[in-house]
CSV table of C-alpha atoms in Angstrom, one decimal:
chain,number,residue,atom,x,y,z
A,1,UNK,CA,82.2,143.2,127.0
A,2,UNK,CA,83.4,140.0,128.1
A,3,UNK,CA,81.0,137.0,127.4
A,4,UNK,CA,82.2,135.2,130.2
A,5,UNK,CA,81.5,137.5,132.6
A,6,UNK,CA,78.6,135.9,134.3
A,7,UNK,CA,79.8,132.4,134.0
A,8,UNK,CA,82.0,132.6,137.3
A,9,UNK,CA,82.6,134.9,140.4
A,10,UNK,CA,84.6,137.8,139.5
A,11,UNK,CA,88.2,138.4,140.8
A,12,UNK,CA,88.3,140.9,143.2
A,13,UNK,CA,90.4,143.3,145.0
A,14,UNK,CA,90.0,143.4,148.7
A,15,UNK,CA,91.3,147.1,148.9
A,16,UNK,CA,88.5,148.4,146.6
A,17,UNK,CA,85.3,146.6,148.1
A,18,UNK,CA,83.1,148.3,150.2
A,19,UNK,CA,83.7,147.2,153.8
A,20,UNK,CA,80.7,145.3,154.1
A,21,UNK,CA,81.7,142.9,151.6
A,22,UNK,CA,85.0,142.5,152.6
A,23,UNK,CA,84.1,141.4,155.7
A,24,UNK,CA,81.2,139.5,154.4
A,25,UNK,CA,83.4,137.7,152.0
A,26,UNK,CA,86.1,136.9,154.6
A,27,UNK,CA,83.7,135.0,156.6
A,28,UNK,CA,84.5,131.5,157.1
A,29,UNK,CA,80.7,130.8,155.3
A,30,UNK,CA,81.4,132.7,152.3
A,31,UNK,CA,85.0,131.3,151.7
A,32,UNK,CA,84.0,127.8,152.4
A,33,UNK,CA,81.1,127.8,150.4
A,34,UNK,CA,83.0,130.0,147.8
A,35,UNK,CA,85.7,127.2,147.5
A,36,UNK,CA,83.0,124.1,147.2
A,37,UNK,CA,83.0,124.3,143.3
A,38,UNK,CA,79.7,123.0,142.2
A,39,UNK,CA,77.3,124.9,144.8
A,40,UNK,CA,77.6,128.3,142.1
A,41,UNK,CA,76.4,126.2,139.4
A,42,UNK,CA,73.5,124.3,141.5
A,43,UNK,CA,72.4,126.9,142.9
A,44,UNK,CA,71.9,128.9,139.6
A,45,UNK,CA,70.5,126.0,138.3
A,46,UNK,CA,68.0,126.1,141.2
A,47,UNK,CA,67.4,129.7,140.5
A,48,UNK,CA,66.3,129.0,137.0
A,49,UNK,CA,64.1,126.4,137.8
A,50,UNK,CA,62.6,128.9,140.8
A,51,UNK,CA,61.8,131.4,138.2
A,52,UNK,CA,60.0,129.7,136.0
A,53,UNK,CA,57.8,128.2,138.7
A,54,UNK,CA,57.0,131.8,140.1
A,55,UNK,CA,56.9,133.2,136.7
A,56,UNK,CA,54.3,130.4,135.7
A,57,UNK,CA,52.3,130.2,139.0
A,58,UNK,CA,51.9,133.9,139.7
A,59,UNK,CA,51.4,135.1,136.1
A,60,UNK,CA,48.6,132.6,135.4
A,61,UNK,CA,47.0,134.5,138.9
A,62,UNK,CA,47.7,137.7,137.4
A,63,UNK,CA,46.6,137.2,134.0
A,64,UNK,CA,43.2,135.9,135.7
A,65,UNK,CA,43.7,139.7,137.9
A,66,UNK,CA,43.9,141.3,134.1
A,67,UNK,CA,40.5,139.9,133.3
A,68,UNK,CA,42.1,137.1,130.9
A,69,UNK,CA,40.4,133.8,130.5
A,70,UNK,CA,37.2,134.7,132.3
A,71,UNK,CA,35.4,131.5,132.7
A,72,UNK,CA,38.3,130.2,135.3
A,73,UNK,CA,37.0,130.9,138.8
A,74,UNK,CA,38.9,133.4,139.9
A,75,UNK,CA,39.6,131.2,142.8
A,76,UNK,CA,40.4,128.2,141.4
A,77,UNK,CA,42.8,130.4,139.4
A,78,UNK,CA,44.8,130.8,142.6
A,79,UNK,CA,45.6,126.7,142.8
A,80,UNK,CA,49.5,127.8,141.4
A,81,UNK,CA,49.9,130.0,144.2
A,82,UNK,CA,51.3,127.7,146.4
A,83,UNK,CA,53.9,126.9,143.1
A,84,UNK,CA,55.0,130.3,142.8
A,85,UNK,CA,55.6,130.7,146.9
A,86,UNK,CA,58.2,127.6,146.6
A,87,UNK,CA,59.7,129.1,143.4
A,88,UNK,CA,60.2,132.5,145.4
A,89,UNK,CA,61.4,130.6,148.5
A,90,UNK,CA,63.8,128.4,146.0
A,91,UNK,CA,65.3,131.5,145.1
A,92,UNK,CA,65.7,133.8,147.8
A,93,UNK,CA,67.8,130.6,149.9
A,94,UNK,CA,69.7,130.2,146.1
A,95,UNK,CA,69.9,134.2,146.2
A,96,UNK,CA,71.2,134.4,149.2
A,97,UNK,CA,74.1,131.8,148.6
A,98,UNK,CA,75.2,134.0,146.0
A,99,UNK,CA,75.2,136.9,147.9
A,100,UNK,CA,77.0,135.3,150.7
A,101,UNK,CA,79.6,134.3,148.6
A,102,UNK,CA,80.0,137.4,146.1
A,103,UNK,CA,78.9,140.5,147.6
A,104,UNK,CA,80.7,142.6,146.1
A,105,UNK,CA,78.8,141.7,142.6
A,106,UNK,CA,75.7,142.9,144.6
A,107,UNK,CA,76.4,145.8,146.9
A,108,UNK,CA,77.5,148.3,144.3
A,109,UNK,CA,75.5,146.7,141.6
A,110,UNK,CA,72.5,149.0,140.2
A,111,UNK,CA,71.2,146.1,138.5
A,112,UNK,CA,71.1,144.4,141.8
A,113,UNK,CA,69.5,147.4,143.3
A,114,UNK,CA,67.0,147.3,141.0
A,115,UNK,CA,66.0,144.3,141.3
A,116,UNK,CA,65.3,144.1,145.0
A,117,UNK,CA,63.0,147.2,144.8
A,118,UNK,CA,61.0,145.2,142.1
A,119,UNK,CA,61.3,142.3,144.8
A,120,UNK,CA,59.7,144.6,147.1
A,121,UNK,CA,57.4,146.3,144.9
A,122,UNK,CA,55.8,143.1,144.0
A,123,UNK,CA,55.7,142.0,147.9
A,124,UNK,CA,53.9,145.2,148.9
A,125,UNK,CA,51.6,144.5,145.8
A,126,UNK,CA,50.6,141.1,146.5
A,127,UNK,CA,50.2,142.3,150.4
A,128,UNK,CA,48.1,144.9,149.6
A,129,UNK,CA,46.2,142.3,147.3
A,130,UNK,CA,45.7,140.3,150.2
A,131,UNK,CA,45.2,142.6,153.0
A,132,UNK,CA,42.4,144.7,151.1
A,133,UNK,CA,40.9,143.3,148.0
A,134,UNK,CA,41.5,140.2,148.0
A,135,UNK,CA,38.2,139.2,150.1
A,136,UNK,CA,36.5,140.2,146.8
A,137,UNK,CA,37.8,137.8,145.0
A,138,UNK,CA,35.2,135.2,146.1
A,139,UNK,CA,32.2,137.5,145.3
A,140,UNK,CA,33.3,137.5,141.8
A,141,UNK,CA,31.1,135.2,139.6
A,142,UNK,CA,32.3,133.2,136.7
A,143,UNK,CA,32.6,135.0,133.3
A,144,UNK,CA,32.7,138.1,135.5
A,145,UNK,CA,34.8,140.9,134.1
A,146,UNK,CA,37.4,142.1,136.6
A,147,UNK,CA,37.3,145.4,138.7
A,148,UNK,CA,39.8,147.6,137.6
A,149,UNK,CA,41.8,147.6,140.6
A,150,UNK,CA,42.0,143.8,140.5
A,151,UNK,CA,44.0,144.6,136.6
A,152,UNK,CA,45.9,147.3,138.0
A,153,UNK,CA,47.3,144.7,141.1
A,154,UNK,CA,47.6,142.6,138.2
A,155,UNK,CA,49.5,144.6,136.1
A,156,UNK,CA,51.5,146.0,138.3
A,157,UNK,CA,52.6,142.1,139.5
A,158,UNK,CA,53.5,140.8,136.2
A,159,UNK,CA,55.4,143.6,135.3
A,160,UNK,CA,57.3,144.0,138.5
A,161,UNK,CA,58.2,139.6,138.0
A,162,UNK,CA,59.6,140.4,134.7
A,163,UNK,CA,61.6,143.3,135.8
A,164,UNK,CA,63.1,141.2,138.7
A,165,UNK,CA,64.2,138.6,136.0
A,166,UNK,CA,65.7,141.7,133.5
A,167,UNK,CA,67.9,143.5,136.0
A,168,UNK,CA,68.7,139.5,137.1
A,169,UNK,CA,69.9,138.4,134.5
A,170,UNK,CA,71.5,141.9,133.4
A,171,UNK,CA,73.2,141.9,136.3
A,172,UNK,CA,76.6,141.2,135.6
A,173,UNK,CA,76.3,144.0,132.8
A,174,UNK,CA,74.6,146.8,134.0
A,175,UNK,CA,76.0,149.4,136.6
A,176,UNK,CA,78.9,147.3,137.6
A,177,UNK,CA,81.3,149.9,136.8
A,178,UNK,CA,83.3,148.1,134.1
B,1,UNK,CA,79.5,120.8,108.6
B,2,UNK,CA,83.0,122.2,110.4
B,3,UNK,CA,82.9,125.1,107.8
B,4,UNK,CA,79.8,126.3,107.7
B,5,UNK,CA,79.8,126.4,111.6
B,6,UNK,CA,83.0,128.1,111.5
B,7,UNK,CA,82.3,130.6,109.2
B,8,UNK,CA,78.5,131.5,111.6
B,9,UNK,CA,80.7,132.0,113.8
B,10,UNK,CA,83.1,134.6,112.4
B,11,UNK,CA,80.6,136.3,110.7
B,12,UNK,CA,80.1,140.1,111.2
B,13,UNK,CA,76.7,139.3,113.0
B,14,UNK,CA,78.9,137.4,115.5
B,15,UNK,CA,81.2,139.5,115.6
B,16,UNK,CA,78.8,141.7,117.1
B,17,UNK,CA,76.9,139.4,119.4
B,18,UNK,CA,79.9,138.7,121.3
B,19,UNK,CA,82.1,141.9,120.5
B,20,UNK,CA,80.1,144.1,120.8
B,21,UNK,CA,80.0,146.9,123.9
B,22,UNK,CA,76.9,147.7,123.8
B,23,UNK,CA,74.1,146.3,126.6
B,24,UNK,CA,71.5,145.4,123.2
B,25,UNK,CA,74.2,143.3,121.8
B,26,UNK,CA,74.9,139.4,124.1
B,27,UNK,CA,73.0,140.8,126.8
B,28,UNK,CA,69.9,141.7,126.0
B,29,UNK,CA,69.6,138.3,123.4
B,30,UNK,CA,70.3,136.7,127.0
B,31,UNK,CA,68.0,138.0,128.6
B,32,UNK,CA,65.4,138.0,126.0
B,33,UNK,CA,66.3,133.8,126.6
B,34,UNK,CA,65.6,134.1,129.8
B,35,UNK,CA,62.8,135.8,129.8
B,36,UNK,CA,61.6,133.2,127.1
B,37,UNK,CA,62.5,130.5,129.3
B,38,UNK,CA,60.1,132.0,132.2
B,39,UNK,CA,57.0,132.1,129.7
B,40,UNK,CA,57.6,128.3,128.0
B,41,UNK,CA,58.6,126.7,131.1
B,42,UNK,CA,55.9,128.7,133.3
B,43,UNK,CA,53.2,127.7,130.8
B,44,UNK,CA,54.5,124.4,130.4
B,45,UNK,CA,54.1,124.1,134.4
B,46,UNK,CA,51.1,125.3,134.6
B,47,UNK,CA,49.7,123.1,131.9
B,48,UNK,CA,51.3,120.1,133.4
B,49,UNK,CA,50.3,120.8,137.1
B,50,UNK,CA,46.5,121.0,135.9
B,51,UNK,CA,46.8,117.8,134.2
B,52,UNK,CA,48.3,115.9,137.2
B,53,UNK,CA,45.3,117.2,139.4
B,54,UNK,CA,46.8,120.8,140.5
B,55,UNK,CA,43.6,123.4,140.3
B,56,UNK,CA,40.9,121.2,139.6
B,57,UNK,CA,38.8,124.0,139.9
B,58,UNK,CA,40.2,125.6,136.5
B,59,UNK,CA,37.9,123.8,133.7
B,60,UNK,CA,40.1,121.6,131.2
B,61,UNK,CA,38.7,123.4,128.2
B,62,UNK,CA,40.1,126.8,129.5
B,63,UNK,CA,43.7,125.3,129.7
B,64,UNK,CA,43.9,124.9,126.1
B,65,UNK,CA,44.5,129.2,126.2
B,66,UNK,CA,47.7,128.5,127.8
B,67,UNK,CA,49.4,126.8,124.8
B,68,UNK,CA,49.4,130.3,122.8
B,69,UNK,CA,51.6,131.0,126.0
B,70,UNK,CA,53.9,128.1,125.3
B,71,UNK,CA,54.2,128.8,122.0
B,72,UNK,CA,54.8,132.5,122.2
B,73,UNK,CA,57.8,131.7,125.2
B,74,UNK,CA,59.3,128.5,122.8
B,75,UNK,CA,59.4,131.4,119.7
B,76,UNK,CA,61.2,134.1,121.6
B,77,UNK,CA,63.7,131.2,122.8
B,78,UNK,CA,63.9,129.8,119.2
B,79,UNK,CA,65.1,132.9,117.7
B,80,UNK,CA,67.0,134.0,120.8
B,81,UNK,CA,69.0,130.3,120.9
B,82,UNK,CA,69.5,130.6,117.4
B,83,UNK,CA,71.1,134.1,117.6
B,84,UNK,CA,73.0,132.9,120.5
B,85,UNK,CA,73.9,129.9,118.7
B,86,UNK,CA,75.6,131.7,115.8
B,87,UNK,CA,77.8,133.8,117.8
B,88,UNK,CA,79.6,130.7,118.8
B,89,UNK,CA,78.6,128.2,116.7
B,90,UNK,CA,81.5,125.5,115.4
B,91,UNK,CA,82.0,125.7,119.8
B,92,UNK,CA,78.8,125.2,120.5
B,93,UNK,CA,77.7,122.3,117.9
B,94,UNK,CA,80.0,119.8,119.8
B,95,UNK,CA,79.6,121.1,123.5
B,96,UNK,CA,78.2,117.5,124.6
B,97,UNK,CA,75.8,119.8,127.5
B,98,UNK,CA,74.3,122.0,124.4
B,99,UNK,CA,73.0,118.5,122.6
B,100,UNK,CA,72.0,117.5,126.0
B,101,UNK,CA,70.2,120.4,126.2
B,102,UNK,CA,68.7,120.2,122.4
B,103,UNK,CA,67.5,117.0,123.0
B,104,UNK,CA,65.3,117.4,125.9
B,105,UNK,CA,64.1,120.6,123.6
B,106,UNK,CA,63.1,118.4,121.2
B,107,UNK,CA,61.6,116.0,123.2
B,108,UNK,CA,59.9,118.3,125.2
B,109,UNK,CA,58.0,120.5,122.3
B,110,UNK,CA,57.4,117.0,121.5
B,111,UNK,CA,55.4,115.5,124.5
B,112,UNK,CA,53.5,119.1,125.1
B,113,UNK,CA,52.5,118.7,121.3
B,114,UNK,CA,51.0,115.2,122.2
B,115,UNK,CA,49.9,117.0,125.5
B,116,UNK,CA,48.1,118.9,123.6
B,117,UNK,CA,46.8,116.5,121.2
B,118,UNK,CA,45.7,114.0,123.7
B,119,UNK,CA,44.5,116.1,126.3
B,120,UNK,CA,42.9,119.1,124.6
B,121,UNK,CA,42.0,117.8,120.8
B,122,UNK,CA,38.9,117.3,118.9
B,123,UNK,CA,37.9,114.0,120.0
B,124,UNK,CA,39.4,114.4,123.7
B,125,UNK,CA,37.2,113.6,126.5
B,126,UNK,CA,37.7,117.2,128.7
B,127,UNK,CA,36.0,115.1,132.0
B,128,UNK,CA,38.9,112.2,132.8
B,129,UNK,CA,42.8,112.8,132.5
B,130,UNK,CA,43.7,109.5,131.1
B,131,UNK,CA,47.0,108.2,133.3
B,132,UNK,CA,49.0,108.4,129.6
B,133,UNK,CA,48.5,112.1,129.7
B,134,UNK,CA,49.3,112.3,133.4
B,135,UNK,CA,52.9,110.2,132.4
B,136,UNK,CA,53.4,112.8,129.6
B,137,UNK,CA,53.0,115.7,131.8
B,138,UNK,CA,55.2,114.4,134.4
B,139,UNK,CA,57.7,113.8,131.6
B,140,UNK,CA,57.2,117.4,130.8
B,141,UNK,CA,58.4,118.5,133.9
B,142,UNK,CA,61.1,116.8,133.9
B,143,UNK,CA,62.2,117.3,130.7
B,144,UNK,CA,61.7,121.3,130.8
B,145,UNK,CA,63.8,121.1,134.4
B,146,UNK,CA,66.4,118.9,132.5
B,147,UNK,CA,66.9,121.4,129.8
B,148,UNK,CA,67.0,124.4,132.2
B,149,UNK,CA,70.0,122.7,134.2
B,150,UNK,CA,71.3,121.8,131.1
B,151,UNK,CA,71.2,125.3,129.3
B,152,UNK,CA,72.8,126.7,132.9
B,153,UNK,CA,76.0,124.2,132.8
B,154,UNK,CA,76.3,125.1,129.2
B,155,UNK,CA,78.5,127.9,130.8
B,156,UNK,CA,80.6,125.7,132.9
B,157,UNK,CA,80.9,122.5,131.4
B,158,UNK,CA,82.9,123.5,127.9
């Protein structure tokens, strides 16, 4: 286990990278990008920051979903959404950067793999949240209990935000092969 | 001081912070401190965001339930950091970044405890955000961003 590991892109060998990266990572994008020294650390930095806006904003929401501090209006419990969209947006732009530049620390990564499907597993959840019961938020008075599906969309969110930022930030030790 | 940081940081508990193959050893106390960092800072924005007029729907009195939040994200990150801390601490203790870093800590558990105090105490009046609480919660933000940027150079900056 090497502590540094994480700190910078790993050295690679072109003849053992799946083709995709090797192409992706010959590009003239990922190799100028890859050679401008302080975009890795600002954009981690950027990363950080994104997570703990989406991390705040949506897990107030969803703590409100779990039937948690009751006398907020389940509306007005909302107002950090708009916080937690621009923390997402910060760090899927920062998240791609770093794939751009490092594929290959992604592609075969099951840590990597992971953490898209919690990605997408919160999407779908917050969708579906939308699309079906989120209408019924409104009809919910103050100091209202909430309906159980409104804990289990809850739930399901903040556990699926914290698994993102596990298999994130276990990346570079997990399922990497080495 | 030398000494005692040097000898933290060839103890056996180091030793096996940093030495150590196993996933539960540096990088699950990293990620615990991330996943620290997401609660305090999250709660810290939250709290913060409210104050400077962010979800004036949410009553003032029901923000005061976040702090247990803070507090709960800063402990986990306390004895994370400290763990973290020992594995390389005579490095560490004069990384110029890492004191950075400390300080705007420090100052930030600071200016939420006034937050707190100001905003949220006995005698506070829950209907008007005075414009010194509003400063302090800007400060917040920008003290909790500073020690996030800080904490990520920490790797790169020796």
């Amino acid at each position: 286990m090497n502590v540094e590991a994480d700190l910078k892109v790993r050295p690679y060998d072109a003849r053992i990278m799946d083709p995709f990266s090797a192409w992706l990572e010959a590009t003239r994008i990922s190799t100028v990008m890859r050679d401008t020294t302080w975009l890795w650390p600002a954009c981690e930095s950027i990363h950080f920051i994104g997570l703990a806006l989406l991390i705040g904003g949506a897990g107030y929401f969803d703590l409100r979903l779990l039937g948690f501090m009751r006398r907020v209006p389940m509306a007005a419990a909302k107002a950090f959404m708009p916080w937690a969209i621009m923390g997402f947006a910060m760090n899927f732009m920062t998240g791609t950067l770093f794939f751009v530049m490092a594929p290959h620390m992604y592609v075969p990564s099951a840590a990597w793999w992971a953490k898209v499907f919690f990605i997408v597993v919160a999407g779908l959840n917050a969708m579906l949240f939308e699309t079906t019961l989120g209408t019924r938020v409104l009809l919910l008075g103050p100091n209202e209990d909430t309906p159980m599906s409104f804990k289990i969309v809850g739930g399901v969110s903040l556990f699926s935000w914290f698994a993102v930022l596990f298999f994130g930030r276990m990346l570079p030790y997990i399922g990497t092969g080495n | 001081m030398g000494p005692f940081l040097h000898a933290l940081q060839n103890s056996a508990f180091s030793a096996w912070v940093v030495g150590s193959d196993s996933i539960w050893a540096y990088p699950m106390i990293l990620t615990m401190h991330t996943i620290g960092l997401g609660i305090v800072v999250g709660a810290a924005i939250v709290i913060d965001l409210r104050l400077l007029g962010v979800g004036p729907g949410i009553p003032l009195e029901e923000v005061r339930r976040v702090f247990p939040i803070f507090w709960l994200g800063f402990t986990i990150n306390l004895i994370s950091g400290v763990m973290l801390f020992i594995s390389e601490a005579a490095d560490k203790a004069t990384q110029p970044v890492f004191l950075l870093k400390l300080g705007l800590i420090i100052i930030g558990v600071a200016v939420t405890a006034r937050i707190r105090r100001m905003a949220f105490g006995d005698r506070a009046s829950l209907s008007l955000i005075p414009s010194a609480v509003r400063r302090l919660a800007m400060s917040s933000l920008v003290l909790w961003g500073g020690a996030i940027v800080a904490g990520r150079l920490m790797a790169y900056l020796k």
